[in-house]
Amino acid sequence: MKEFTIKNKVKLVRIEKDRLTQGELAKLVGVTRQTMNLIEAQKYNPTIRVCLLISKHLETPLDELFWIDENH
């Protein structure tokens, strides 16, 4: 199976929409601020549940927030 990396632009969308702080989004999603920090830094791959909740609260389609980078 070919290796790939999961990429995201959660931080960019969160800041662009200027609606939620990292801590506020984390609370809505049910994770710690530290976990949200790791997700935004692309150092942690969240569960699909967390991805869907992030998508919902940022009002952004899932595939615009998370994608597979097959170049790695």
mmCIF file of C-alpha atoms in Angstrom:
data_model
loop_
_atom_site.group_PDB
_atom_site.id
_atom_site.type_symbol
_atom_site.label_atom_id
_atom_site.label_comp_id
_atom_site.label_asym_id
_atom_site.label_seq_id
_atom_site.Cartn_x
_atom_site.Cartn_y
_atom_site.Cartn_z
ATOM 1 C CA MET A 1 0.000 0.000 0.000
ATOM 2 C CA LYS A 2 1.308 3.412 -0.997
ATOM 3 C CA GLU A 3 2.168 5.760 1.878
ATOM 4 C CA PHE A 4 0.468 9.121 2.122
ATOM 5 C CA THR A 5 0.107 12.064 4.456
ATOM 6 C CA ILE A 6 -3.121 13.665 5.653
ATOM 7 C CA LYS A 7 -3.018 17.443 5.299
ATOM 8 C CA ASN A 8 -5.414 20.056 6.629
ATOM 9 C CA LYS A 9 -6.080 23.773 6.612
ATOM 10 C CA VAL A 10 -8.083 23.966 9.835
ATOM 11 C CA LYS A 11 -6.025 26.840 11.259
ATOM 12 C CA LEU A 12 -6.254 28.890 8.066
ATOM 13 C CA VAL A 13 -10.042 28.492 7.812
ATOM 14 C CA ARG A 14 -10.544 29.137 11.532
ATOM 15 C CA ILE A 15 -8.556 32.385 11.314
ATOM 16 C CA GLU A 16 -10.120 33.477 8.001
ATOM 17 C CA LYS A 17 -13.631 33.043 9.349
ATOM 18 C CA ASP A 18 -12.565 34.864 12.551
ATOM 19 C CA ARG A 19 -15.301 33.188 14.506
ATOM 20 C CA LEU A 20 -13.577 30.906 16.974
ATOM 21 C CA THR A 21 -10.386 30.773 18.953
ATOM 22 C CA GLN A 22 -8.445 27.529 19.025
ATOM 23 C CA GLY A 23 -9.772 26.874 22.524
ATOM 24 C CA GLU A 24 -13.390 27.611 21.567
ATOM 25 C CA LEU A 25 -13.249 25.267 18.581
ATOM 26 C CA ALA A 26 -11.620 22.578 20.704
ATOM 27 C CA LYS A 27 -14.397 22.857 23.300
ATOM 28 C CA LEU A 28 -17.124 22.599 20.638
ATOM 29 C CA VAL A 29 -15.452 19.550 19.110
ATOM 30 C CA GLY A 30 -14.792 17.860 22.466
ATOM 31 C CA VAL A 31 -10.987 17.852 22.466
ATOM 32 C CA THR A 32 -8.419 19.821 24.431
ATOM 33 C CA ARG A 33 -6.884 23.023 23.109
ATOM 34 C CA GLN A 34 -3.574 21.156 23.006
ATOM 35 C CA THR A 35 -5.093 18.497 20.734
ATOM 36 C CA MET A 36 -6.512 21.187 18.453
ATOM 37 C CA ASN A 37 -3.060 22.760 18.362
ATOM 38 C CA LEU A 38 -1.554 19.439 17.245
ATOM 39 C CA ILE A 39 -4.256 19.009 14.585
ATOM 40 C CA GLU A 40 -3.631 22.506 13.231
ATOM 41 C CA ALA A 41 0.140 21.903 13.271
ATOM 42 C CA GLN A 42 -0.470 18.672 11.303
ATOM 43 C CA LYS A 43 1.207 16.606 13.996
ATOM 44 C CA TYR A 44 -1.892 14.579 14.864
ATOM 45 C CA ASN A 45 -4.492 12.925 12.636
ATOM 46 C CA PRO A 46 -7.907 13.263 14.258
ATOM 47 C CA THR A 47 -10.658 10.660 14.123
ATOM 48 C CA ILE A 48 -13.334 11.006 11.463
ATOM 49 C CA ARG A 49 -15.746 12.110 14.211
ATOM 50 C CA VAL A 50 -13.467 14.997 15.161
ATOM 51 C CA CYS A 51 -12.934 15.894 11.486
ATOM 52 C CA LEU A 52 -16.695 16.006 10.902
ATOM 53 C CA LEU A 53 -17.274 18.171 13.980
ATOM 54 C CA ILE A 54 -14.524 20.586 12.939
ATOM 55 C CA SER A 55 -16.086 20.779 9.483
ATOM 56 C CA LYS A 56 -19.516 21.456 10.986
ATOM 57 C CA HIS A 57 -18.372 24.204 13.345
ATOM 58 C CA LEU A 58 -16.208 25.911 10.722
ATOM 59 C CA GLU A 59 -19.071 25.602 8.220
ATOM 60 C CA THR A 60 -16.642 24.258 5.636
ATOM 61 C CA PRO A 61 -16.915 21.029 3.616
ATOM 62 C CA LEU A 62 -14.797 18.201 4.987
ATOM 63 C CA ASP A 63 -12.808 17.771 1.772
ATOM 64 C CA GLU A 64 -11.837 21.443 1.838
ATOM 65 C CA LEU A 65 -10.388 21.055 5.344
ATOM 66 C CA PHE A 66 -8.686 17.652 5.064
ATOM 67 C CA TRP A 67 -7.084 15.887 2.098
ATOM 68 C CA ILE A 68 -4.595 13.168 1.216
ATOM 69 C CA ASP A 69 -1.173 14.310 0.059
ATOM 70 C CA GLU A 70 0.182 11.451 -2.010
ATOM 71 C CA ASN A 71 3.456 13.255 -2.766
ATOM 72 C CA HIS A 72 5.030 12.081 0.488
#
